[in-house]
Every structure is written in structure tokens, then in C-alpha cells.
PDB file of C-alpha atoms in Angstrom:
ATOM      1  CA  MET A1317      91.031 116.056  88.821  1.00  0.00           C
ATOM      2  CA  ARG A1318      88.373 118.942  88.184  1.00  0.00           C
ATOM      3  CA  CYS A1319      88.904 118.630  84.415  1.00  0.00           C
ATOM      4  CA  MET A1320      88.691 114.993  84.389  1.00  0.00           C
ATOM      5  CA  ASP A1321      85.576 113.141  83.977  1.00  0.00           C
ATOM      6  CA  ILE A1322      84.847 111.059  87.234  1.00  0.00           C
ATOM      7  CA  ASN A1323      84.581 107.875  85.278  1.00  0.00           C
ATOM      8  CA  LYS A1324      87.964 108.241  83.622  1.00  0.00           C
ATOM      9  CA  TRP A1325      89.409 109.308  87.033  1.00  0.00           C
ATOM     10  CA  LYS A1326      87.823 106.046  88.563  1.00  0.00           C
ATOM     11  CA  ASP A1327      88.967 103.805  85.903  1.00  0.00           C
ATOM     12  CA  SER A1328      92.392 105.136  85.875  1.00  0.00           C
ATOM     13  CA  TYR A1329      92.681 104.094  89.463  1.00  0.00           C
ATOM     14  CA  LEU A1330      90.829 100.746  89.115  1.00  0.00           C
ATOM     15  CA  LYS A1331      93.028  99.638  86.030  1.00  0.00           C
ATOM     16  CA  ASP A1332      96.015 100.665  87.832  1.00  0.00           C
ATOM     17  CA  PRO A1333      97.402  97.323  89.405  1.00  0.00           C
ATOM     18  CA  SER A1334      99.951  99.142  91.610  1.00  0.00           C
ATOM     19  CA  THR A1335      97.026 100.898  93.481  1.00  0.00           C
ATOM     20  CA  LEU A1336      95.674  99.174  96.576  1.00  0.00           C
ATOM     21  CA  ILE A1337      91.924  99.771  97.085  1.00  0.00           C
ATOM     22  CA  ILE A1338      90.268  99.949 100.420  1.00  0.00           C
ATOM     23  CA  ILE A1339      86.460  98.570 100.223  1.00  0.00           C
ATOM     24  CA  ALA A1340      84.483 100.240 102.880  1.00  0.00           C
ATOM     25  CA  ILE A1341      82.237  97.337 104.057  1.00  0.00           C
ATOM     26  CA  SER A1342      78.812  98.230 105.504  1.00  0.00           C
ATOM     27  CA  PRO A1343      75.340  97.079 105.309  1.00  0.00           C
ATOM     28  CA  LYS A1344      74.567  99.744 102.829  1.00  0.00           C
ATOM     29  CA  TYR A1345      77.507  98.592 100.652  1.00  0.00           C
ATOM     30  CA  LYS A1346      76.153  95.027 100.628  1.00  0.00           C
ATOM     31  CA  ALA A1347      72.618  96.327  99.712  1.00  0.00           C
ATOM     32  CA  ASP A1348      74.250  98.445  96.860  1.00  0.00           C
ATOM     33  CA  ILE A1349      76.090  95.547  95.196  1.00  0.00           C
ATOM     34  CA  GLU A1350      73.324  92.963  95.562  1.00  0.00           C
ATOM     35  CA  GLY A1351      70.305  95.128  95.251  1.00  0.00           C
ATOM     36  CA  CYS A1352      68.699  97.220  92.334  1.00  0.00           C
ATOM     37  CA  ALA A1353      70.801 100.463  92.355  1.00  0.00           C
ATOM     38  CA  MET A1354      68.342 103.096  92.579  1.00  0.00           C
ATOM     39  CA  ASP A1355      70.612 106.146  92.608  1.00  0.00           C
ATOM     40  CA  SER A1356      73.804 107.261  90.930  1.00  0.00           C
ATOM     41  CA  HIS A1357      75.889 106.462  94.268  1.00  0.00           C
ATOM     42  CA  GLY A1358      74.464 102.756  94.126  1.00  0.00           C
ATOM     43  CA  LEU A1359      75.203 102.511  90.439  1.00  0.00           C
ATOM     44  CA  HIS A1360      79.029 103.816  90.956  1.00  0.00           C
ATOM     45  CA  THR A1361      79.173 101.225  93.691  1.00  0.00           C
ATOM     46  CA  LYS A1362      77.851  98.314  91.739  1.00  0.00           C
ATOM     47  CA  TYR A1363      80.193  99.290  88.725  1.00  0.00           C
ATOM     48  CA  ILE A1364      83.318  99.495  90.972  1.00  0.00           C
ATOM     49  CA  HIS A1365      82.396  96.299  92.812  1.00  0.00           C
ATOM     50  CA  SER A1366      81.874  94.653  89.306  1.00  0.00           C
ATOM     51  CA  MET A1367      85.243  95.960  87.937  1.00  0.00           C
ATOM     52  CA  MET A1368      87.107  94.475  91.232  1.00  0.00           C
ATOM     53  CA  GLN A1369      85.491  91.330  91.003  1.00  0.00           C
ATOM     54  CA  ASN A1370      86.262  90.798  87.253  1.00  0.00           C
ATOM     55  CA  GLU A1371      90.009  91.592  88.179  1.00  0.00           C
ATOM     56  CA  PHE A1372      89.756  89.117  90.941  1.00  0.00           C
ATOM     57  CA  ILE A1373      88.562  86.405  88.608  1.00  0.00           C
ATOM     58  CA  LEU A1374      91.122  87.243  86.006  1.00  0.00           C
ATOM     59  CA  GLN A1375      93.942  86.932  88.661  1.00  0.00           C
ATOM     60  CA  GLY A1376      92.812  83.240  89.263  1.00  0.00           C
ATOM     61  CA  SER A1377      90.758  84.227  92.238  1.00  0.00           C
ATOM     62  CA  LEU A1378      93.791  85.554  93.964  1.00  0.00           C
ATOM     63  CA  ASN A1379      93.456  88.903  95.827  1.00  0.00           C
ATOM     64  CA  PHE A1380      96.666  91.322  95.440  1.00  0.00           C
ATOM     65  CA  ARG A1381      95.203  94.765  96.222  1.00  0.00           C
ATOM     66  CA  PHE A1382      91.706  94.819  97.516  1.00  0.00           C
ATOM     67  CA  ILE A1383      91.377  95.491 101.199  1.00  0.00           C
ATOM     68  CA  PRO A1384      88.130  94.876 102.779  1.00  0.00           C
ATOM     69  CA  LEU A1385      87.535  97.224 105.747  1.00  0.00           C
ATOM     70  CA  LEU A1386      84.755  96.496 108.131  1.00  0.00           C
ATOM     71  CA  PHE A1387      83.255  99.578 109.898  1.00  0.00           C
ATOM     72  CA  LEU A1388      81.378  99.562 113.165  1.00  0.00           C
ATOM     73  CA  ASN A1389      78.031  98.357 112.109  1.00  0.00           C
ATOM     74  CA  ALA A1390      79.283  95.635 109.519  1.00  0.00           C
ATOM     75  CA  SER A1391      80.158  92.195 110.159  1.00  0.00           C
ATOM     76  CA  GLN A1392      81.721  89.264 108.180  1.00  0.00           C
ATOM     77  CA  LYS A1393      78.348  88.629 106.547  1.00  0.00           C
ATOM     78  CA  HIS A1394      78.514  91.922 104.750  1.00  0.00           C
ATOM     79  CA  VAL A1395      81.666  91.116 103.044  1.00  0.00           C
ATOM     80  CA  PRO A1396      81.122  89.936  99.385  1.00  0.00           C
ATOM     81  CA  GLY A1397      81.559  86.252  98.940  1.00  0.00           C
ATOM     82  CA  TRP A1398      84.627  86.548  96.509  1.00  0.00           C
ATOM     83  CA  LEU A1399      86.485  88.331  99.203  1.00  0.00           C
ATOM     84  CA  GLN A1400      85.803  85.971 102.160  1.00  0.00           C
ATOM     85  CA  ASN A1401      88.949  84.259 102.082  1.00  0.00           C
ATOM     86  CA  THR A1402      91.140  87.347 102.253  1.00  0.00           C
ATOM     87  CA  CYS A1403      92.213  89.305 105.342  1.00  0.00           C
ATOM     88  CA  VAL A1404      89.594  91.491 106.480  1.00  0.00           C
ATOM     89  CA  TYR A1405      90.361  94.519 108.687  1.00  0.00           C
ATOM     90  CA  ARG A1406      88.164  96.085 111.355  1.00  0.00           C
ATOM     91  CA  TRP A1407      87.914  99.801 111.992  1.00  0.00           C
ATOM     92  CA  PRO A1408      89.268 101.119 114.338  1.00  0.00           C
ATOM     93  CA  GLN A1409      90.609  98.027 116.088  1.00  0.00           C
ATOM     94  CA  ASP A1410      93.024  96.957 113.111  1.00  0.00           C
ATOM     95  CA  THR A1411      94.386 100.402 112.261  1.00  0.00           C
ATOM     96  CA  GLU A1412      98.065  99.590 112.582  1.00  0.00           C
ATOM     97  CA  ASP A1413      97.681  96.355 110.740  1.00  0.00           C
ATOM     98  CA  LEU A1414      95.821  98.325 108.067  1.00  0.00           C
ATOM     99  CA  LEU A1415      98.505 100.877 107.999  1.00  0.00           C
ATOM    100  CA  LEU A1416     101.283  98.278 107.633  1.00  0.00           C
ATOM    101  CA  ARG A1417      99.198  96.869 104.580  1.00  0.00           C
ATOM    102  CA  LEU A1418      98.971 100.150 102.839  1.00  0.00           C
ATOM    103  CA  LEU A1419     102.790 100.626 103.227  1.00  0.00           C
ATOM    104  CA  ARG A1420     103.410  97.093 102.027  1.00  0.00           C
ATOM    105  CA  GLU A1421     105.458  96.503 105.089  1.00  0.00           C
ATOM    106  CA  GLU A1422     105.232  93.380 107.305  1.00  0.00           C
ATOM    107  CA  ARG A1423     104.809  93.328 111.062  1.00  0.00           C
ATOM    108  CA  TYR A1424     108.264  92.712 112.640  1.00  0.00           C
ATOM    109  CA  VAL A1425     108.027  89.748 115.022  1.00  0.00           C
ATOM    110  CA  PRO A1426     111.130  89.262 116.985  1.00  0.00           C
ATOM    111  CA  PRO A1427     112.441  85.807 117.242  1.00  0.00           C
ATOM    112  CA  PRO A1428     112.073  84.177 120.772  1.00  0.00           C
ATOM    113  CA  VAL A1429     115.256  84.648 122.963  1.00  0.00           C
ATOM    114  CA  HIS A1430     116.423  81.223 124.354  1.00  0.00           C
ATOM    115  CA  LYS A1431     118.632  81.127 127.482  1.00  0.00           C
ATOM    116  CA  GLU A1432     122.246  81.336 126.685  1.00  0.00           C
ATOM    117  CA  HIS A1433     124.008  78.210 125.771  1.00  0.00           C
ATOM    118  CA  THR A1434     127.043  77.196 127.935  1.00  0.00           C
ATOM    119  CA  LEU A1435     130.247  76.617 126.139  1.00  0.00           C
ATOM    120  CA  ILE A1436     132.618  74.036 127.635  1.00  0.00           C
ATOM    121  CA  ILE A1437     136.196  73.875 126.502  1.00  0.00           C
ATOM    122  CA  ARG A1438     138.110  70.837 127.244  1.00  0.00           C
ATOM    123  CA  PRO A1439     141.727  70.590 126.450  1.00  0.00           C
ATOM    124  CA  VAL A1440     142.661  67.733 124.157  1.00  0.00           C
ATOM    125  CA  PRO A1441     145.304  65.478 125.750  1.00  0.00           C
ATOM    126  CA  THR A1442     148.532  65.499 123.651  1.00  0.00           C
ATOM    127  CA  SER A1443     148.373  61.705 122.893  1.00  0.00           C
ATOM    128  CA  SER A1444     144.783  62.106 121.508  1.00  0.00           C
ATOM    129  CA  ALA A1445     145.788  65.007 119.404  1.00  0.00           C
ATOM    130  CA  ALA A1446     148.801  62.963 117.674  1.00  0.00           C
ATOM    131  CA  ALA A1447     146.329  60.047 116.800  1.00  0.00           C
ATOM    132  CA  LEU A1448     143.993  62.694 114.780  1.00  0.00           C
TER     133      LEU A1448
END
């Protein structure tokens, strides 16, 4: 990674559809993507955000790989509008669900166990069996 330009490195992950991307949502993130970027951090954040939003639009407004993660000082209002209808995780409450998402695994919910059924066996009279 040291010999690779940071923009090439960033673009390689942004353009790889198999890479899941965690979006660290915070008030600062919201300010960076909506305001005028004054520093290189804000410019990088704005660039990455626009790349993700463009992919979202090209996918027919379906989210396949962006994972919004709310930190302690963030709320749903800090989530970008285009990600409002996706599953938003909260740190640290949703750690287990987040890990399952990153591993692309589903939470196993065992089916409810009903009381056992009673099986009644009745012999068929021979006169009825001959009629069948």
C-alpha cells in the first residue's frame, strides 16, 4: 500500500462490488458531505460519499454493500437521505448484528417448538378393510 497512490487505493475498494463499506456516521460526517470542504479530510469524505451515492443510483436505488454505522453522538438525522431506507447499525449496541452482516451471515432464529402431537392408532375392523 505504501507504493500505491492513496486515490488509486481508495478507488480500487470503492469500485470493487464485493467489498462492503462501513460508513461511520457522525455529526462531522454530515457536515463534511453537506458543507463546503475546507481541508483534505473533508474533500476525501465528500469524494467517497459522491462515489457511493452514484453507485447507489446506478443500482436502481438499492443498497447492496454500504453499511451505515451510527456512533454515540450521532442519530438517524445524520444519516444521508439516500441511506435512510437501509438497515442502520448503532455502535456498540448492534456489534453482533454488524459482525453477522460483515460475514454475510443471517442470524439463526430457531423455529418455535410446539407441544408434541398425540398419535392415536385405531385398528381397522376386518369388515371395513375388505370394502376398501
